[in-house]
Coordinates of C-alpha atoms in Angstrom, one line a residue:
M12 CA 0.3 -0.1 -0.1
S13 CA 1.5 3.6 -0.6
L14 CA 2.9 5.0 2.3
T15 CA 2.4 8.8 1.2
P16 CA -0.7 9.8 1.4
L17 CA -2.4 11.3 -2.3
T18 CA -5.0 13.2 -2.7
V19 CA -7.2 11.9 -5.5
R20 CA -7.8 14.5 -8.3
R21 CA -10.6 14.0 -12.0
V22 CA -9.3 13.4 -14.6
A23 CA -11.7 14.3 -17.5
I24 CA -10.8 11.8 -19.6
D25 CA -14.4 9.2 -20.9
T26 CA -12.2 5.4 -20.5
F27 CA -16.0 3.9 -21.6
R28 CA -17.5 1.2 -19.6
E29 CA -13.2 1.0 -17.5
H30 CA -12.0 2.4 -14.3
V31 CA -8.4 3.6 -15.4
A32 CA -6.3 5.0 -12.7
Y33 CA -2.8 7.6 -13.1
L34 CA -0.2 8.1 -11.3
H35 CA 2.7 10.2 -11.7
R36 CA 6.1 8.3 -13.0
D37 CA 8.1 10.3 -9.5
C38 CA 4.9 9.5 -7.4
T39 CA 6.6 7.6 -4.4
A40 CA 4.0 4.8 -5.2
V41 CA 4.9 4.1 -7.8
R42 CA 8.5 4.0 -7.2
A43 CA 8.5 2.5 -4.0
E44 CA 5.6 -0.7 -5.1
G45 CA 6.9 -1.1 -8.0
F46 CA 4.0 -0.3 -10.4
Q47 CA 3.4 -0.7 -13.8
A48 CA 1.8 0.6 -16.3
L49 CA -1.5 -1.4 -17.1
A50 CA -1.2 -3.1 -13.8
K51 CA -4.4 -3.4 -11.7
V52 CA -4.7 -1.3 -8.2
E53 CA -7.1 -1.2 -5.3
V54 CA -7.3 2.6 -4.6
R55 CA -9.2 3.5 -1.3
G56 CA -10.4 6.5 0.6
N57 CA -13.3 7.3 3.1
G58 CA -14.3 3.9 3.3
A59 CA -14.8 3.9 -0.3
A60 CA -13.2 1.5 -2.8
V61 CA -12.3 1.1 -6.5
Q62 CA -10.4 -0.8 -8.5
A63 CA -8.4 0.6 -12.0
V64 CA -5.9 -0.3 -14.6
L65 CA -3.1 2.1 -14.0
N66 CA -1.7 4.2 -16.9
V67 CA 1.5 6.4 -16.3
V68 CA 2.4 9.5 -16.7
D69 CA 4.5 11.9 -17.7
D70 CA 2.6 15.4 -17.4
A71 CA 2.4 17.2 -13.9
A72 CA -0.6 19.0 -15.9
L73 CA -2.4 15.4 -15.6
V74 CA -1.8 14.2 -12.7
G75 CA 1.6 15.4 -10.1
P76 CA 3.4 13.3 -8.3
E77 CA 1.4 13.3 -4.4
E78 CA -2.0 13.4 -6.5
L79 CA -3.7 9.9 -8.2
G80 CA -6.1 10.6 -11.2
L81 CA -9.3 8.9 -11.3
S82 CA -11.2 9.0 -15.5
E83 CA -14.5 10.5 -15.2
E84 CA -16.7 7.2 -14.1
A85 CA -13.3 5.7 -11.8
F86 CA -14.0 8.6 -10.0
A87 CA -18.4 8.8 -10.2
R88 CA -17.7 4.8 -9.4
L89 CA -15.7 6.3 -5.8
G90 CA -17.8 8.8 -5.1
L91 CA -14.5 10.8 -3.2
A92 CA -14.9 14.9 -3.3
A93 CA -11.7 15.8 -5.3
G94 CA -8.1 17.1 -3.3
Q95 CA -9.2 13.9 -0.7
P96 CA -6.5 11.7 1.3
V97 CA -6.5 8.1 -1.3
T98 CA -4.4 5.0 -1.1
V99 CA -3.6 2.9 -3.9
Q100 CA -2.2 -0.8 -3.2
Q101 CA -1.7 -3.5 -5.7
A102 CA -5.7 -5.5 -6.3
E103 CA -6.3 -9.0 -5.6
P104 CA -7.5 -10.9 -9.0
P105 CA -11.7 -11.2 -9.3
A106 CA -12.3 -14.4 -7.2
S107 CA -13.5 -16.2 -10.2
I108 CA -10.5 -16.3 -12.7
A109 CA -9.9 -19.1 -12.2
A110 CA -13.3 -20.2 -14.0
L111 CA -12.7 -18.3 -16.7
H112 CA -9.3 -19.9 -17.5
R113 CA -11.3 -22.9 -17.9
K114 CA -13.5 -21.0 -20.3
I115 CA -10.8 -19.8 -22.1
A116 CA -9.8 -23.6 -21.9
G117 CA -13.2 -25.2 -23.6
E118 CA -14.6 -26.1 -20.5
R119 CA -18.0 -26.2 -19.4
L120 CA -18.6 -24.4 -16.6
A121 CA -21.4 -24.2 -13.5
R122 CA -24.1 -22.2 -12.6
E123 CA -21.8 -20.6 -9.5
D124 CA -19.0 -20.1 -12.2
L125 CA -20.6 -17.8 -14.3
H126 CA -22.3 -15.9 -11.3
A127 CA -19.1 -15.2 -9.6
I128 CA -17.8 -14.3 -13.7
V129 CA -21.3 -12.2 -13.9
R130 CA -20.5 -10.5 -10.0
D131 CA -16.6 -9.6 -11.3
I132 CA -17.6 -8.2 -14.3
A133 CA -20.5 -6.0 -12.5
Q134 CA -17.9 -4.1 -9.6
M135 CA -15.9 -3.1 -12.9
R136 CA -13.0 -6.2 -11.3
Y137 CA -12.7 -7.0 -14.4
T138 CA -9.9 -4.9 -17.2
K139 CA -11.0 -4.8 -20.8
I140 CA -8.0 -7.4 -21.6
E141 CA -9.9 -10.0 -18.8
L142 CA -13.2 -8.4 -20.9
A143 CA -11.5 -10.2 -24.4
A144 CA -11.3 -13.0 -23.1
F145 CA -14.3 -14.6 -22.0
V146 CA -16.6 -12.9 -24.6
V147 CA -14.1 -15.0 -27.1
A148 CA -14.2 -18.1 -25.1
A149 CA -17.3 -17.6 -25.1
N150 CA -17.9 -17.4 -28.9
Q151 CA -15.5 -19.4 -29.2
F152 CA -16.2 -22.5 -27.4
E153 CA -20.4 -21.6 -27.5
M154 CA -22.4 -21.9 -24.4
D155 CA -24.5 -25.0 -24.6
R156 CA -28.3 -24.1 -23.1
D157 CA -27.8 -24.7 -19.7
E158 CA -24.8 -22.1 -19.4
V159 CA -26.5 -19.7 -21.3
L160 CA -29.1 -19.7 -18.6
Y161 CA -26.7 -19.5 -16.0
L162 CA -25.2 -16.7 -17.6
T163 CA -28.5 -14.8 -18.2
E164 CA -29.9 -15.9 -14.5
A165 CA -26.1 -14.4 -13.4
M166 CA -26.9 -10.6 -15.6
I167 CA -30.7 -10.1 -13.6
E168 CA -29.2 -10.7 -10.2
A169 CA -26.2 -8.2 -10.5
G170 CA -28.4 -5.0 -11.9
R171 CA -31.9 -3.4 -10.2
R172 CA -35.4 -5.0 -10.6
L173 CA -38.1 -3.9 -11.2
D174 CA -41.6 -4.9 -10.1
W175 CA -44.6 -4.0 -11.9
H176 CA -47.1 -6.4 -10.2
H177 CA -49.2 -3.6 -8.3
E178 CA -49.8 -1.4 -11.8
V179 CA -50.7 -4.2 -13.7
R180 CA -52.5 -6.4 -10.9
G181 CA -52.1 -9.7 -12.8
G182 CA -51.8 -8.7 -16.0
P183 CA -49.5 -9.1 -18.3
V184 CA -46.2 -6.3 -18.4
V185 CA -45.2 -6.2 -22.5
D186 CA -42.2 -5.6 -24.5
K187 CA -41.5 -5.6 -27.6
H188 CA -37.0 -6.2 -28.9
C189 CA -35.4 -6.4 -32.0
I190 CA -32.2 -8.2 -31.7
G191 CA -30.6 -5.6 -34.5
G192 CA -28.6 -5.2 -37.7
I193 CA -31.1 -4.0 -39.7
P194 CA -30.9 0.3 -40.6
G195 CA -34.3 1.9 -40.3
N196 CA -35.9 -0.2 -38.2
R197 CA -37.3 2.1 -35.7
T198 CA -40.9 -0.1 -35.1
S199 CA -39.8 0.4 -31.7
M200 CA -41.0 3.8 -30.9
L201 CA -44.5 2.9 -32.8
V202 CA -45.4 -0.6 -31.4
V203 CA -45.0 1.5 -27.8
P204 CA -47.4 4.0 -28.3
I205 CA -49.9 1.5 -29.9
V206 CA -49.6 -1.4 -27.2
A207 CA -50.2 1.3 -24.2
A208 CA -52.8 3.1 -26.5
H209 CA -54.7 -0.1 -26.3
G210 CA -54.0 0.0 -22.7
M211 CA -51.8 -2.7 -21.7
L212 CA -47.8 -1.8 -19.6
I213 CA -44.6 -1.1 -21.9
P214 CA -42.1 0.4 -19.9
K215 CA -40.0 0.4 -23.3
T216 CA -35.8 0.3 -22.1
S217 CA -33.4 0.8 -25.5
S218 CA -29.6 1.0 -25.8
R219 CA -27.8 4.4 -27.6
A220 CA -26.5 3.2 -31.1
I221 CA -21.9 1.8 -30.1
T222 CA -21.1 0.7 -33.9
S223 CA -24.5 1.6 -36.1
P224 CA -25.4 4.8 -37.3
A225 CA -28.6 5.0 -34.2
G226 CA -30.4 3.1 -31.6
T227 CA -33.6 4.0 -30.2
A228 CA -32.7 5.9 -27.3
D229 CA -30.6 7.8 -29.9
T230 CA -33.9 8.6 -31.4
M231 CA -36.2 9.3 -29.0
E232 CA -33.7 11.8 -28.2
V233 CA -34.0 13.8 -30.7
L234 CA -38.6 14.2 -29.3
A235 CA -37.7 13.6 -25.8
Q236 CA -35.2 13.2 -22.6
V237 CA -34.0 9.6 -22.8
E238 CA -31.8 9.6 -19.3
L239 CA -34.0 9.4 -16.6
P240 CA -33.3 9.0 -13.3
L241 CA -35.2 5.8 -12.3
A242 CA -37.9 7.0 -10.1
R243 CA -39.3 9.1 -12.7
L244 CA -38.9 6.1 -15.5
Q245 CA -41.5 4.8 -12.9
A246 CA -43.3 7.4 -12.5
I247 CA -43.9 8.5 -16.0
V248 CA -45.2 4.5 -16.7
R249 CA -47.0 4.5 -14.0
E250 CA -48.3 7.9 -15.7
T251 CA -48.7 6.9 -19.7
G252 CA -48.3 3.4 -19.1
A253 CA -45.2 3.0 -21.7
C254 CA -42.4 5.3 -21.7
L255 CA -39.4 5.0 -24.0
A256 CA -36.2 5.8 -22.1
W257 CA -31.6 4.9 -22.7
G258 CA -31.8 1.7 -20.2
G259 CA -28.2 2.3 -19.5
T260 CA -29.9 4.6 -16.2
A261 CA -31.5 2.4 -14.6
D262 CA -28.5 0.0 -13.9
L263 CA -30.8 -3.1 -14.9
S264 CA -27.9 -5.2 -16.2
P265 CA -24.5 -3.5 -15.8
A266 CA -22.9 -6.5 -16.2
D267 CA -24.3 -7.0 -19.3
D268 CA -23.5 -3.3 -20.0
V269 CA -20.0 -3.9 -19.3
L270 CA -19.7 -6.5 -21.6
I271 CA -20.8 -5.2 -25.2
A272 CA -18.4 -2.1 -24.4
V273 CA -16.4 -5.1 -25.9
E274 CA -18.0 -7.4 -27.7
R275 CA -19.4 -4.4 -30.6
P276 CA -15.4 -3.0 -31.2
L277 CA -14.9 -7.1 -31.3
A278 CA -17.6 -7.6 -33.6
I279 CA -19.1 -10.7 -31.8
D280 CA -22.3 -11.5 -30.8
S281 CA -22.4 -14.9 -29.7
P282 CA -26.0 -16.8 -30.0
G283 CA -25.4 -17.2 -26.2
Q284 CA -24.3 -14.0 -25.1
M285 CA -27.1 -12.5 -27.8
V286 CA -29.5 -14.3 -25.4
A287 CA -28.6 -13.3 -22.7
S288 CA -28.0 -10.1 -23.0
I289 CA -31.5 -9.5 -24.6
L290 CA -34.2 -11.5 -21.7
S291 CA -31.4 -10.6 -18.6
K292 CA -32.8 -6.9 -19.2
K293 CA -35.9 -7.6 -20.3
I294 CA -36.5 -9.6 -17.4
A295 CA -34.4 -6.8 -14.8
A296 CA -37.6 -4.5 -16.9
G297 CA -39.7 -6.1 -15.4
S298 CA -41.3 -7.8 -18.4
T299 CA -43.1 -10.8 -18.6
H300 CA -43.9 -11.4 -21.8
L301 CA -42.2 -10.4 -24.5
V302 CA -42.6 -10.1 -28.7
L303 CA -38.6 -10.4 -30.8
D304 CA -38.1 -9.6 -33.6
I305 CA -35.1 -11.2 -35.8
P306 CA -34.7 -9.9 -38.9
V307 CA -32.8 -12.2 -41.6
G308 CA -31.4 -10.9 -45.1
P309 CA -27.9 -11.4 -46.3
S310 CA -26.3 -8.3 -44.5
A311 CA -28.3 -9.4 -41.5
K312 CA -26.4 -10.1 -38.7
V313 CA -28.7 -13.8 -39.6
R314 CA -27.9 -14.8 -42.5
G315 CA -30.5 -17.4 -43.3
M316 CA -33.8 -19.5 -42.3
P317 CA -31.5 -22.4 -40.0
E318 CA -29.5 -19.5 -38.5
A319 CA -32.7 -17.9 -37.8
Q320 CA -34.6 -21.2 -36.2
R321 CA -31.5 -22.6 -34.0
L322 CA -31.8 -18.5 -32.4
K323 CA -35.0 -19.0 -31.9
K324 CA -35.4 -22.1 -30.3
L325 CA -32.6 -20.9 -28.2
F326 CA -34.0 -18.2 -26.6
E327 CA -37.4 -19.6 -26.1
V328 CA -35.7 -22.6 -23.8
V329 CA -34.4 -20.2 -21.6
A330 CA -37.4 -18.0 -22.3
A331 CA -39.6 -20.9 -20.1
R332 CA -37.5 -21.9 -17.7
L333 CA -37.3 -18.3 -16.3
Q334 CA -41.0 -17.3 -17.3
L335 CA -40.8 -15.6 -19.5
Q336 CA -44.2 -16.1 -22.4
L337 CA -41.5 -15.0 -25.7
D338 CA -43.2 -14.5 -29.2
V339 CA -40.5 -15.4 -31.8
V340 CA -41.0 -13.2 -35.2
I341 CA -38.5 -13.9 -38.2
T342 CA -39.0 -11.3 -40.6
D343 CA -37.7 -9.4 -44.2
G344 CA -34.0 -8.0 -43.1
R345 CA -32.7 -8.3 -47.0
Q346 CA -32.9 -4.5 -46.9
P347 CA -33.4 -1.2 -44.3
V348 CA -36.9 -0.6 -42.3
G349 CA -38.4 3.2 -43.1
R350 CA -36.0 5.8 -45.4
G351 CA -34.3 7.6 -43.2
I352 CA -31.1 5.7 -41.4
G353 CA -30.0 8.5 -38.3
P354 CA -31.4 9.8 -35.0
V355 CA -33.6 13.0 -37.5
L356 CA -33.7 10.9 -40.9
E357 CA -35.6 8.2 -38.2
A358 CA -37.3 10.6 -36.5
R359 CA -39.0 12.2 -38.8
D360 CA -40.6 8.9 -40.1
V361 CA -42.1 7.4 -36.9
M362 CA -43.4 10.8 -36.9
Q363 CA -44.5 10.5 -39.9
V364 CA -46.3 7.1 -39.2
L365 CA -48.3 8.2 -36.3
Q366 CA -49.8 10.6 -38.5
N367 CA -50.9 9.1 -41.0
H368 CA -49.0 10.7 -43.2
P369 CA -49.2 10.2 -47.2
D370 CA -45.8 10.1 -47.2
A371 CA -44.9 8.2 -44.7
P372 CA -42.7 5.2 -45.1
G373 CA -45.2 2.1 -46.0
D374 CA -43.3 -0.6 -45.4
L375 CA -42.0 1.4 -41.2
R376 CA -45.5 0.9 -41.2
Q377 CA -46.7 -2.4 -41.5
K378 CA -43.5 -3.7 -40.0
A379 CA -44.6 -2.0 -37.0
L380 CA -48.7 -2.4 -36.5
R381 CA -47.7 -7.0 -37.3
L382 CA -45.4 -6.2 -34.0
A383 CA -47.6 -4.5 -32.2
G384 CA -50.6 -6.7 -33.0
R385 CA -48.4 -9.5 -31.7
V386 CA -48.0 -7.4 -29.1
I387 CA -51.6 -7.3 -28.6
E388 CA -53.1 -10.7 -28.4
F389 CA -50.4 -11.3 -24.5
D390 CA -53.6 -9.2 -23.9
P391 CA -55.9 -12.6 -22.6
D392 CA -59.5 -10.3 -23.7
V393 CA -58.0 -10.8 -27.3
R394 CA -58.5 -13.2 -29.4
G395 CA -55.5 -15.0 -31.7
G396 CA -55.1 -13.0 -34.6
D397 CA -57.5 -9.9 -34.4
G398 CA -54.3 -7.8 -33.1
F399 CA -52.9 -6.2 -36.3
A400 CA -56.5 -4.9 -37.0
I401 CA -56.3 -3.7 -33.4
A402 CA -53.2 -1.9 -33.9
R403 CA -54.6 -0.4 -36.8
D404 CA -57.0 1.3 -36.4
I405 CA -55.4 2.3 -33.1
L406 CA -52.5 4.3 -35.4
D407 CA -55.3 5.3 -38.3
S408 CA -57.9 6.9 -35.1
G409 CA -54.7 9.3 -34.2
R410 CA -54.9 7.5 -30.5
A411 CA -51.1 6.3 -30.8
L412 CA -50.4 9.7 -31.4
A413 CA -51.9 11.1 -29.1
K414 CA -50.7 8.1 -26.6
M415 CA -47.2 9.3 -27.4
N416 CA -47.4 12.7 -27.6
Q417 CA -48.7 11.9 -24.0
I418 CA -45.2 10.2 -23.7
I419 CA -42.6 12.9 -24.8
D420 CA -44.5 16.0 -23.2
A421 CA -43.4 13.2 -19.9
Q422 CA -40.2 12.3 -20.6
G423 CA -39.1 16.1 -21.4
R424 CA -40.3 17.3 -25.0
R425 CA -37.8 18.5 -27.7
P426 CA -38.4 21.0 -29.9
F427 CA -38.8 19.0 -33.1
D428 CA -40.4 20.2 -36.1
W429 CA -41.5 17.1 -38.0
A430 CA -42.6 18.3 -41.0
A431 CA -38.9 20.1 -41.7
P432 CA -36.4 18.7 -39.4
P433 CA -33.1 19.0 -39.4
V434 CA -31.7 17.8 -40.8
A435 CA -27.6 17.8 -42.0
P436 CA -26.8 20.8 -44.4
L437 CA -23.9 18.7 -46.4
S438 CA -25.4 16.1 -49.3
F439 CA -24.2 14.4 -51.4
E440 CA -26.1 11.6 -54.0
V441 CA -25.2 7.8 -54.7
S442 CA -26.6 7.0 -58.3
A443 CA -27.5 4.1 -60.0
P444 CA -24.3 3.2 -62.2
R445 CA -26.6 1.5 -65.1
D446 CA -29.5 0.5 -66.1
G447 CA -31.2 -2.5 -64.6
V448 CA -33.4 -3.6 -61.5
L449 CA -32.0 -2.8 -57.7
V450 CA -31.7 -6.5 -56.8
G451 CA -29.0 -6.3 -53.8
V452 CA -28.4 -4.0 -51.2
D453 CA -25.9 -4.2 -47.8
N454 CA -26.9 -3.0 -44.3
L455 CA -23.8 -3.0 -43.3
V456 CA -21.6 -0.8 -45.8
L457 CA -24.8 1.7 -45.6
A458 CA -24.9 1.7 -42.1
R459 CA -21.3 2.5 -41.9
I460 CA -21.8 5.2 -44.5
A461 CA -24.4 6.7 -42.2
Q462 CA -21.2 6.9 -39.2
L463 CA -19.1 8.1 -41.4
A464 CA -21.7 11.3 -42.0
G465 CA -21.5 11.7 -38.6
A466 CA -24.5 9.5 -37.1
P467 CA -25.8 9.0 -34.4
K468 CA -22.8 12.0 -32.8
V469 CA -24.3 14.3 -34.8
P470 CA -28.6 13.8 -35.1
G471 CA -29.2 15.5 -38.2
A472 CA -26.2 13.2 -40.9
G473 CA -27.7 10.6 -42.1
I474 CA -28.8 8.1 -45.0
D475 CA -32.3 9.0 -46.5
L476 CA -33.2 6.2 -49.1
L477 CA -34.7 7.1 -52.0
R478 CA -35.4 4.0 -53.6
R479 CA -35.6 -0.1 -52.8
L480 CA -35.2 -3.8 -53.6
G481 CA -37.1 -4.2 -56.9
D482 CA -37.0 -0.9 -58.4
P483 CA -36.1 -0.4 -61.9
V484 CA -34.4 1.9 -61.9
R485 CA -31.9 4.8 -64.8
A486 CA -28.3 5.2 -65.0
G487 CA -27.2 8.2 -63.0
E488 CA -30.9 8.3 -61.1
P489 CA -30.5 8.7 -57.3
L490 CA -30.3 6.0 -55.4
M491 CA -29.8 7.4 -51.5
R492 CA -28.4 11.0 -50.4
V493 CA -26.4 10.8 -47.9
H494 CA -26.2 14.1 -45.4
A495 CA -23.5 15.2 -42.8
R496 CA -22.6 18.0 -41.2
F497 CA -19.0 19.2 -41.6
E498 CA -16.7 19.4 -44.8
A499 CA -14.6 16.0 -43.2
D500 CA -17.2 13.8 -41.9
L501 CA -19.1 14.1 -45.6
E502 CA -15.8 13.3 -47.7
F503 CA -15.6 10.2 -45.3
A504 CA -18.9 9.5 -46.0
R505 CA -18.0 10.2 -49.5
R506 CA -14.9 7.5 -49.7
K507 CA -16.7 4.7 -48.7
A508 CA -20.3 5.3 -50.9
Q509 CA -17.4 5.0 -54.1
A510 CA -15.1 2.1 -52.8
E511 CA -17.5 0.1 -51.7
P512 CA -21.3 0.1 -53.5
A513 CA -24.5 -0.1 -51.1
W514 CA -26.5 -1.5 -53.6
R515 CA -26.3 -3.9 -57.3
V516 CA -27.8 -2.8 -60.2
G517 CA -29.0 -6.1 -61.7
S518 CA -32.1 -7.9 -64.2
R519 CA -35.6 -8.9 -62.7
D520 CA -34.8 -12.4 -62.7
E521 CA -32.0 -11.6 -60.5
L522 CA -33.9 -11.4 -57.7
P523 CA -35.1 -14.2 -55.0
R524 CA -37.7 -15.7 -55.9
D525 CA -39.5 -15.2 -52.7
F526 CA -39.0 -11.6 -52.7
T527 CA -42.1 -9.4 -52.5
P528 CA -41.4 -5.8 -53.8
T529 CA -41.9 -3.7 -50.9
H530 CA -42.6 1.0 -51.2
G531 CA -41.7 3.4 -48.7
N532 CA -45.3 4.8 -49.3

């Protein structure tokens, strides 16, 4: 332990889901304890403690020789004011490190092993290197159904769990979720107000984008506040029957939030981890019934029907053992849903559908109605097969729009003119290289172009899709318009669009046999 008391300093660096400590190279503790960069240390002060990865610095303007700096998240976790005394020592290895090593060796883990690993992850005792080792091992040596169940249980146990029994008095608490991978797929922002207008409780907590152009929370944030304290979130749900909030403030599955920070950059989304991630957050949020959307397409997360059926079965088995009623819907993921990709453009699409505007994207409307209908059929008073018509009536009558406005006002309305959305000012178009029919689209390339243009950090950046699969096109006809705020972003997006064309033009007989054209209107 350091002999010389140090004072804690807040270092304004966002290390994203990793605690980092900073010591000056001339610090007594560095010399006396032999601390090295990337060592794991424990910082203590006033009864509080936090573990962190050590960085050694030479710039006294960042951290002085008698100070210990902490990154933003670590400083908040320790909970001390800047300038208070702290001590630092080598951290003990996580208790679960032996179980991690067994998984790296390909062994099957027991319930207590996975619970121990998740506890240590939730308490930020794993470095990013150790987290990456777990993620890779769990992907390489695929978890069996019991391991997935144990991982899901552990994730639920490590966080808060909401209880809505008093509000529903034995009725269902419903939710809808998509496994992701399809740009523009903002059906949740339509399903929630439709279902809530039907009278069902649907507390929807959603994620922000990490490697995609927009998450539901990013798009909803264009319209309303989404970072809500837990008590306020609960009050909004009691008042309106719903919410569309960012899940990060609710602390419902903290271990999953940490794991996602490693999974996404590695582009690893193994079936077991996907199931545990989704189901743990839904159950922790108090849901008893869930409709799950699995899009299937050549550039979706799930590429073919056999893979979709295996994933569906795994979700169903684990959900049943956790007493969550699950309805899995396999949908067409061959192209984006709606016209907009990026927060502002997707919010425009959502509001056009809610307004029953003639320019509203028809594919987004139809998919949302289908999913909302399936959720409504969880209502014991609704006959199977009647949900779609009920959802359509709620949307057509304006009740869904009224409910959405109620939710927006309850969460804290932001100014947004859906008829003239604040789209980023710079743009370029991508045109068809020759005459023909649009026979292929790459969701991954479209998402990357929208990201390079600035989405979601620049809410008005992204892509407007001007054509869809199956549409006839002529050479030079625009297929999409890319929007950016900054010249550099626009150029990055342009280079990507030129290097990797997102659209493939061919002849009509190249379309899949089961393809039915859908149109934006």
